[in-house]
């Protein structure tokens, strides 16, 4: 694999940067693999990478119906944090956070992870009680968390308006949280997985899951039948469609979630601010655009766009909290299809079909989990057992009733 370093940069600079190689191969699918991952988003690619790296598996393929990262991975607003409420989720997201902290070095690809802090505003006494409780729970789990006063919020973002229709009473603050560059995450994992022999096959839609005697034997795809005893479905908003191919009904709703970016500005916004009550969140990308979003569109659907009133409401909230941005022009708007589970927590699990595994239900918040999700999913697929970090996130919790309700920490409504 071509190694990125200051020396390779200098070497390529003198040859006008014409010597860089392709970052991953585009192989024809083989007729058989030891494991196949369906979905070439960050989670699927990370699963393939850790299967090869941590479990020594070699004959692995990732099948992607479009292009790498073309799903939610490169449509999200890149917020990374681990300040959830319950032990199970905090520990899972904190595992991801620790992987993020060494990820660029591990995969030798700059994912531009920037720990600039994330602030969740509290606008009511109940918000503040919830924030105190969550900050306390985070600290008990070894996660950095603080409660900020209005004066401390102003010290970080001096131009914020705290006298919104529900005045800001304080905030939770995770200093190690931040943002990363989403498409670099997909490309970096793809490159690192490819270097370990994983076949990444784009434009290869999975259309059927072939089973014999209750076990997976292979996949029908746009590029023909592929034999394999292990299939991991990592398809976010299309998870229910894929699971239905194996006669499994998931407790998942697929909804559009929108985001938008402004024209680029000089650096002005030093952190990430989220408000559940006024209902919008904002950060600034390294390119300079303000990155803005809010909650899901309430209807179910597969269109990657969303409706106008949602973005209108989002921008009203942004202008209310940050009147300084009232004349900034918006450049682009888009939607992704998020896979919403009843308890706002993921499903990372075996299924009733032998050899079929599922990773979905991340809803509006899976980007932050990408490396951790891939890491535990790889363990589950390789050993046919959940890791301690994902044991609580099994599909059967919707039968047993052991739900892990993270709606409060999900940060945007869903
Ligand atoms: P995806 O990247 O969607 O990958 C799934 C892949 O499966 C897709 O590429 C798709 O084409 C492929 N696929 C589907 N069907 C098939 C098939 N039949 N055959 C082959 N391939 C198939 N999370 C955060 O943590 N922080 C945020 O700030 C944040 N903001 C968000 C903002 C928006 C607007 C959106 C839409 C999401 C946001 N999220 C955020 C959520 C986050 O993006 C997702 O949870 C996460 O990216 C899911 O990753 P993934 O790899 O599972 O999914
Ligand atoms: O999970 O932190 C999050 C998030 C922010 C915006 C969308 N999801």
Coordinates of C-alpha atoms and ligand atoms in Angstrom, one line a residue:
X1 CA 0.0 0.0 0.0
X2 CA 1.2 3.5 -0.8
X3 CA 2.1 5.1 2.5
X4 CA 1.2 8.7 3.3
X5 CA 3.9 10.7 5.0
X6 CA 5.7 14.0 4.7
X7 CA 8.3 12.2 2.5
X8 CA 5.7 10.8 0.1
X9 CA 4.1 14.2 -0.1
X10 CA 7.5 15.8 -1.0
X11 CA 8.3 13.1 -3.5
X12 CA 5.0 13.5 -5.3
X13 CA 5.3 17.3 -5.1
X14 CA 8.4 17.2 -7.3
X15 CA 6.5 15.1 -9.9
X16 CA 3.5 17.4 -10.0
X17 CA 1.4 15.0 -7.9
X18 CA 1.0 12.7 -11.0
X19 CA 2.4 9.6 -9.2
X20 CA -0.3 8.9 -6.7
X21 CA -1.8 5.5 -7.0
X22 CA -5.4 4.5 -6.8
X23 CA -6.5 4.2 -3.2
X24 CA -8.2 0.8 -3.6
X25 CA -8.7 -1.8 -6.3
X26 CA -11.9 -2.4 -8.2
X27 CA -11.9 -6.2 -8.5
X28 CA -14.4 -8.5 -10.1
X29 CA -16.3 -10.4 -7.4
X30 CA -15.0 -13.9 -6.8
X31 CA -17.5 -16.8 -6.8
X32 CA -17.0 -17.4 -3.1
X33 CA -15.9 -15.6 0.1
X34 CA -15.6 -16.5 3.8
X35 CA -17.7 -13.4 4.7
X36 CA -19.5 -10.7 2.8
X37 CA -20.5 -7.3 4.1
X38 CA -23.5 -5.7 2.5
X39 CA -23.2 -1.9 2.5
X40 CA -20.1 0.2 1.7
X41 CA -20.7 2.9 4.2
X42 CA -18.4 3.7 7.0
X43 CA -19.8 0.9 9.2
X44 CA -19.5 -1.8 6.6
X45 CA -16.0 -0.8 5.5
X46 CA -14.9 -0.6 9.2
X47 CA -16.3 -4.1 9.8
X48 CA -14.3 -5.4 6.9
X49 CA -11.2 -3.7 8.0
X50 CA -11.4 -5.0 11.6
X51 CA -12.3 -8.5 10.4
X52 CA -9.1 -8.6 8.4
X53 CA -7.0 -6.7 11.0
X54 CA -8.2 -8.2 14.3
X55 CA -9.4 -11.6 13.2
X56 CA -7.1 -12.4 10.4
X57 CA -9.9 -13.2 7.9
X58 CA -8.7 -12.8 4.3
X59 CA -11.5 -13.8 1.9
X60 CA -13.8 -10.9 2.6
X61 CA -15.9 -8.7 0.2
X62 CA -17.9 -5.5 0.8
X63 CA -20.8 -5.2 -1.7
X64 CA -22.1 -1.6 -2.3
X65 CA -25.0 -1.0 -4.5
X66 CA -23.8 2.6 -5.4
X67 CA -20.5 4.2 -4.5
X68 CA -18.6 4.1 -1.3
X69 CA -20.0 6.4 1.4
X70 CA -22.9 7.5 -0.9
X71 CA -25.4 6.6 1.9
X72 CA -25.5 8.3 5.2
X73 CA -21.8 8.2 5.7
X74 CA -21.1 11.2 3.5
X75 CA -24.4 12.9 4.2
X76 CA -24.1 13.3 7.9
X77 CA -23.0 16.4 9.9
X78 CA -19.9 14.6 11.3
X79 CA -20.5 15.1 15.0
X80 CA -18.6 12.7 17.2
X81 CA -19.3 12.4 21.0
X82 CA -19.7 9.6 23.6
X83 CA -21.9 11.3 26.2
X84 CA -24.9 9.0 26.2
X85 CA -26.9 8.2 29.3
X86 CA -26.9 4.5 29.9
X87 CA -23.8 2.4 30.7
X88 CA -24.2 0.1 27.7
X89 CA -24.3 2.9 25.2
X90 CA -21.8 5.1 26.8
X91 CA -19.3 2.3 26.9
X92 CA -19.9 1.4 23.2
X93 CA -19.6 5.0 22.0
X94 CA -16.6 5.6 24.3
X95 CA -14.9 2.6 22.6
X96 CA -15.5 4.3 19.3
X97 CA -14.1 7.6 20.7
X98 CA -10.9 5.9 21.8
X99 CA -10.6 4.4 18.3
X100 CA -11.2 7.8 16.7
X101 CA -8.4 9.2 18.8
X102 CA -5.9 6.9 17.0
X103 CA -7.7 6.3 13.8
X104 CA -5.7 8.5 11.4
X105 CA -2.5 6.9 12.5
X106 CA -4.0 3.4 12.5
X107 CA -5.3 3.5 8.9
X108 CA -2.6 6.0 7.8
X109 CA -5.3 8.3 6.4
X110 CA -6.2 11.8 7.7
X111 CA -9.8 11.6 8.8
X112 CA -9.5 15.2 10.2
X113 CA -10.8 14.3 13.6
X114 CA -11.0 17.6 15.4
X115 CA -11.8 17.5 19.2
X116 CA -13.3 20.9 19.5
X117 CA -16.0 20.0 22.0
X118 CA -19.7 19.5 21.8
X119 CA -22.3 21.5 23.8
X120 CA -25.9 20.5 24.4
X121 CA -28.0 23.4 25.6
X122 CA -30.5 23.2 28.4
X123 CA -33.5 25.5 28.1
X124 CA -35.8 24.4 31.0
X125 CA -35.3 23.2 34.6
X126 CA -36.1 19.7 33.4
X127 CA -33.4 20.0 30.7
X128 CA -30.9 21.0 33.3
X129 CA -31.9 18.1 35.6
X130 CA -31.4 15.7 32.7
X131 CA -28.1 17.3 31.8
X132 CA -26.8 17.0 35.5
X133 CA -27.9 13.4 35.5
X134 CA -26.2 12.5 32.2
X135 CA -23.0 14.4 33.0
X136 CA -22.9 12.4 36.3
X137 CA -23.5 9.1 34.5
X138 CA -20.8 10.0 32.0
X139 CA -18.3 10.7 34.7
X140 CA -19.0 7.4 36.4
X141 CA -18.2 5.7 33.1
X142 CA -14.9 7.6 32.8
X143 CA -16.2 9.9 30.1
X144 CA -15.2 13.6 30.2
X145 CA -18.3 15.7 30.8
X146 CA -19.1 19.0 32.5
X147 CA -22.1 21.2 33.2
X148 CA -21.6 24.8 31.8
X149 CA -23.2 27.9 33.2
X150 CA -24.6 30.6 30.8
X151 CA -21.4 32.6 31.4
X152 CA -19.2 29.7 30.5
X153 CA -21.2 29.1 27.3
X154 CA -20.7 32.8 26.3
X155 CA -17.0 32.5 27.0
X156 CA -16.8 29.8 24.3
X157 CA -19.3 31.2 21.8
X158 CA -19.5 35.0 22.6
X159 CA -22.2 35.8 20.0
X160 CA -24.7 33.2 21.0
X161 CA -28.2 34.6 22.0
X162 CA -29.1 33.1 25.4
X163 CA -32.4 34.8 25.5
X164 CA -34.2 32.6 23.1
X165 CA -37.9 31.8 23.4
X166 CA -36.8 29.3 26.1
X167 CA -33.8 31.0 27.7
X168 CA -30.6 29.0 27.8
X169 CA -30.0 27.9 31.5
X170 CA -26.8 25.9 30.9
X171 CA -25.3 23.1 28.8
X172 CA -23.6 19.8 28.9
X173 CA -20.1 19.9 27.5
X174 CA -17.8 17.1 26.3
X175 CA -14.4 18.6 25.5
X176 CA -13.1 15.5 23.7
X177 CA -16.1 15.4 21.4
X178 CA -15.9 17.1 18.0
X179 CA -16.1 16.4 14.3
X180 CA -14.3 14.4 11.6
X181 CA -14.4 14.4 7.8
X182 CA -17.0 11.9 6.9
X183 CA -16.0 10.9 3.3
X184 CA -12.4 10.5 4.4
X185 CA -13.6 8.0 7.0
X186 CA -15.2 5.9 4.2
X187 CA -12.1 6.3 1.9
X188 CA -9.6 5.7 4.7
X189 CA -11.3 2.5 5.8
X190 CA -11.7 1.3 2.2
X191 CA -8.0 1.9 1.5
X192 CA -6.9 0.1 4.7
X193 CA -9.3 -2.8 4.2
X194 CA -8.2 -3.2 0.5
X195 CA -4.6 -3.2 1.6
X196 CA -5.4 -6.2 3.8
X197 CA -7.0 -8.1 0.9
X198 CA -10.7 -7.1 1.2
X199 CA -12.5 -6.9 -2.2
X200 CA -14.6 -3.8 -2.4
X201 CA -17.2 -4.1 -5.1
X202 CA -19.2 -1.0 -6.0
X203 CA -22.3 -0.9 -8.2
X204 CA -23.2 -4.3 -6.8
X205 CA -26.7 -4.3 -5.4
X206 CA -27.7 -7.3 -3.3
X207 CA -31.1 -8.6 -4.4
X208 CA -31.6 -11.8 -2.5
X209 CA -30.3 -13.8 0.4
X210 CA -30.1 -17.5 -0.4
X211 CA -30.6 -19.9 2.6
X212 CA -30.6 -23.7 3.0
X213 CA -31.7 -25.4 6.2
X214 CA -32.0 -22.1 8.1
X215 CA -28.5 -21.0 7.2
X216 CA -27.1 -18.5 4.8
X217 CA -25.4 -20.0 1.7
X218 CA -24.9 -16.9 -0.5
X219 CA -26.2 -13.7 -2.0
X220 CA -28.0 -12.9 -5.2
X221 CA -26.4 -9.7 -6.6
X222 CA -26.4 -7.5 -9.6
X223 CA -23.1 -9.1 -10.5
X224 CA -24.3 -12.7 -10.1
X225 CA -24.5 -15.2 -7.2
X226 CA -21.8 -15.1 -4.5
X227 CA -21.4 -18.1 -2.2
X228 CA -20.6 -17.4 1.4
X229 CA -21.5 -18.8 4.9
X230 CA -21.4 -15.4 6.6
X231 CA -23.3 -12.3 5.6
X232 CA -23.3 -9.0 7.6
X233 CA -26.1 -6.6 6.7
X234 CA -24.8 -3.0 7.3
X235 CA -27.2 -1.0 5.2
X236 CA -28.5 1.8 7.5
X237 CA -31.8 3.1 6.0
X238 CA -32.2 0.0 3.8
X239 CA -31.8 -2.5 6.5
X240 CA -35.5 -3.5 6.6
X241 CA -35.5 -4.1 2.9
X242 CA -32.5 -6.4 3.1
X243 CA -33.7 -8.2 6.3
X244 CA -37.0 -8.9 4.5
X245 CA -35.0 -10.9 1.9
X246 CA -34.3 -13.4 4.7
X247 CA -37.9 -13.1 6.0
X248 CA -36.9 -11.1 9.0
X249 CA -39.1 -8.2 10.1
X250 CA -37.0 -5.5 11.8
X251 CA -38.3 -3.0 14.4
X252 CA -36.9 -0.2 12.2
X253 CA -38.5 2.8 10.6
X254 CA -36.7 4.6 7.7
X255 CA -37.0 8.4 7.8
X256 CA -35.3 11.2 5.9
X257 CA -32.9 13.4 7.9
X258 CA -31.8 16.6 6.3
X259 CA -28.8 18.8 6.6
X260 CA -27.6 22.0 4.9
X261 CA -24.4 24.0 4.6
X262 CA -23.8 27.7 4.1
X263 CA -21.5 29.6 1.9
X264 CA -17.9 29.4 3.3
X265 CA -17.0 31.9 6.1
X266 CA -13.8 32.7 7.8
X267 CA -13.3 30.7 11.0
X268 CA -15.9 32.0 13.5
X269 CA -17.5 29.0 15.1
X270 CA -15.1 27.2 17.5
X271 CA -17.2 24.2 18.7
X272 CA -20.5 22.3 18.1
X273 CA -23.7 23.6 19.6
X274 CA -26.9 21.6 19.8
X275 CA -30.3 22.6 21.1
X276 CA -33.1 20.1 21.5
X277 CA -35.7 22.6 22.6
X278 CA -35.2 25.4 20.0
X279 CA -34.2 22.4 17.8
X280 CA -31.2 22.8 15.6
X281 CA -27.5 22.3 15.7
X282 CA -24.5 23.9 14.1
X283 CA -20.7 23.7 13.6
X284 CA -18.3 25.0 11.1
X285 CA -16.3 22.8 8.7
X286 CA -12.7 23.2 8.0
X287 CA -13.7 24.6 4.5
X288 CA -15.6 27.3 6.3
X289 CA -19.2 26.4 5.7
X290 CA -21.7 26.4 8.6
X291 CA -23.0 22.8 8.9
X292 CA -26.6 22.8 10.1
X293 CA -29.3 20.3 10.9
X294 CA -32.2 19.3 13.1
X295 CA -34.6 16.4 13.5
X296 CA -36.0 13.8 11.1
X297 CA -38.8 14.4 8.7
X298 CA -41.7 12.6 10.5
X299 CA -42.9 10.5 7.5
X300 CA -41.2 7.2 6.5
X301 CA -39.6 7.1 3.1
X302 CA -36.5 6.4 1.0
X303 CA -36.1 9.8 -0.9
X304 CA -32.8 11.4 0.0
X305 CA -34.2 14.9 0.3
X306 CA -36.9 15.8 2.9
X307 CA -39.5 18.5 3.0
X308 CA -39.2 22.2 3.0
X309 CA -40.9 23.1 6.3
X310 CA -38.3 21.1 8.2
X311 CA -35.4 23.1 6.9
X312 CA -37.3 26.4 7.3
X313 CA -38.0 25.5 11.0
X314 CA -34.3 24.6 11.4
X315 CA -33.0 27.9 10.0
X316 CA -35.5 29.8 12.2
X317 CA -34.0 28.1 15.2
X318 CA -30.4 28.9 14.0
X319 CA -31.2 32.6 13.5
X320 CA -32.9 32.8 16.9
X321 CA -29.8 31.4 18.6
X322 CA -27.3 33.1 16.3
X323 CA -28.7 36.3 14.9
X324 CA -25.2 37.1 13.6
X325 CA -25.9 34.5 10.9
X326 CA -29.2 35.9 9.7
X327 CA -27.7 37.1 6.4
X328 CA -25.6 34.1 5.6
X329 CA -26.7 32.3 2.4
X330 CA -27.2 28.6 2.3
X331 CA -25.4 26.7 -0.4
X332 CA -26.6 23.1 -0.4
X333 CA -29.3 21.0 1.3
X334 CA -29.7 17.2 1.2
X335 CA -31.2 14.3 3.1
X336 CA -30.2 10.8 4.1
X337 CA -32.3 7.8 5.1
X338 CA -31.8 7.0 8.8
X339 CA -32.8 3.7 10.4
X340 CA -34.7 4.5 13.6
X341 CA -35.2 1.9 16.3
X342 CA -37.8 2.1 19.1
X343 CA -35.2 2.9 21.8
X344 CA -32.9 5.1 19.7
X345 CA -30.2 2.5 20.0
X346 CA -28.5 0.3 17.5
X347 CA -29.0 -3.4 16.7
X348 CA -25.6 -5.2 16.4
X349 CA -26.6 -8.8 16.5
X350 CA -26.9 -12.3 15.2
X351 CA -30.2 -13.1 13.6
X352 CA -32.5 -16.2 13.7
X353 CA -30.8 -17.2 10.4
X354 CA -27.5 -18.9 11.0
X355 CA -24.6 -16.9 9.5
X356 CA -26.6 -13.8 9.0
X357 CA -25.7 -10.8 11.2
X358 CA -27.2 -7.3 11.3
X359 CA -25.9 -3.9 12.2
X360 CA -28.5 -1.1 12.0
X361 CA -30.8 1.2 14.0
X362 CA -28.2 3.9 14.5
X363 CA -30.8 6.5 13.5
X364 CA -29.6 10.0 13.5
X365 CA -26.4 9.2 15.4
X366 CA -24.2 6.4 13.9
X367 CA -21.4 8.4 12.4
X368 CA -19.7 8.9 15.8
X369 CA -19.8 5.1 16.3
X370 CA -18.2 4.1 13.0
X371 CA -14.9 2.6 14.2
X372 CA -16.5 1.1 17.3
X373 CA -19.4 -0.3 15.4
X374 CA -17.1 -1.9 12.9
X375 CA -14.9 -3.3 15.7
X376 CA -17.7 -5.0 17.6
X377 CA -19.4 -6.1 14.4
X378 CA -16.2 -7.8 13.2
X379 CA -16.0 -9.6 16.6
X380 CA -19.6 -10.8 16.3
X381 CA -19.2 -12.0 12.7
X382 CA -15.8 -13.7 13.2
X383 CA -16.6 -15.5 16.5
X384 CA -20.4 -15.9 16.0
X385 CA -20.7 -14.3 19.5
X386 CA -21.4 -10.7 20.5
X387 CA -18.6 -8.8 22.2
X388 CA -19.3 -7.7 25.8
X389 CA -19.7 -4.1 24.3
X390 CA -22.5 -5.1 22.0
X391 CA -24.2 -8.0 23.9
X392 CA -26.9 -5.6 25.1
X393 CA -27.7 -4.4 21.6
X394 CA -29.1 -7.8 20.3
X395 CA -32.2 -8.0 18.2
X396 CA -34.0 -10.1 21.0
X397 CA -34.2 -7.0 23.3
X398 CA -37.4 -6.1 21.4
X399 CA -38.9 -9.4 22.6
X400 CA -37.4 -9.4 26.1
X401 CA -38.2 -5.8 26.8
X402 CA -34.6 -4.9 27.8
X403 CA -34.6 -1.7 25.9
X404 CA -31.9 1.0 26.3
X405 CA -33.8 4.3 26.0
X406 CA -31.4 6.9 24.6
X407 CA -34.0 9.3 23.1
X408 CA -32.8 12.0 25.5
X409 CA -29.2 11.7 24.5
X410 CA -29.9 11.3 20.8
X411 CA -29.5 15.0 20.5
X412 CA -31.9 15.5 17.5
X413 CA -35.5 14.4 17.6
X414 CA -36.4 10.9 16.4
Ligands
LIG1 P1 -24.5 4.2 5.1 O1 -23.4 5.1 4.9 O2 -25.9 4.7 4.7 O3 -24.1 2.9 4.4 C1 -25.1 1.9 4.0 C2 -24.8 1.5 2.6 O4 -25.6 0.4 2.3 C3 -25.1 2.6 1.6 O5 -24.0 3.1 1.0 C4 -26.1 1.9 0.7 O6 -26.0 2.3 -0.7 C5 -25.8 0.5 0.9 N1 -26.9 -0.4 0.5 C6 -28.2 -0.3 0.8 N2 -28.9 -1.3 0.2 C7 -28.0 -2.1 -0.4 C8 -28.1 -3.3 -1.2 N3 -29.3 -3.9 -1.4 N4 -27.0 -3.9 -1.7 C9 -25.8 -3.3 -1.5 N5 -25.6 -2.1 -0.8 C10 -26.7 -1.6 -0.2 N6 -24.5 10.6 13.0 C11 -23.6 11.1 14.0 O7 -23.0 10.4 14.8 N7 -23.3 12.4 14.0 C12 -23.9 13.3 13.1 O8 -23.7 14.5 13.2 C13 -24.9 12.8 12.2 N8 -25.5 13.6 11.4 C14 -26.4 13.1 10.4 C15 -26.9 14.0 9.5 C16 -27.7 13.5 8.5 C17 -28.3 14.5 7.5 C18 -27.9 12.1 8.3 C19 -28.7 11.6 7.2 C20 -27.3 11.2 9.2 C21 -26.6 11.7 10.3 N9 -26.0 10.9 11.2 C22 -25.1 11.4 12.2 C23 -26.2 9.4 11.2 C24 -25.1 8.7 10.5 O9 -24.8 9.3 9.2 C25 -25.5 7.2 10.2 O10 -25.9 6.6 11.4 C26 -24.2 6.5 9.8 O11 -23.5 7.1 8.8 C27 -24.6 5.1 9.3 O12 -23.5 4.6 8.6 P2 -23.6 3.3 7.8 O13 -22.3 3.0 7.2 O14 -24.3 2.2 8.5 O15 -24.7 3.7 6.6
LIG2 O1 -25.8 12.1 17.2 O2 -24.7 13.9 17.8 C1 -25.5 13.3 17.1 C2 -26.0 14.0 15.9 C3 -25.9 15.3 15.7 C4 -26.6 15.6 14.5 C5 -27.1 14.5 14.1 N1 -26.8 13.5 15.0

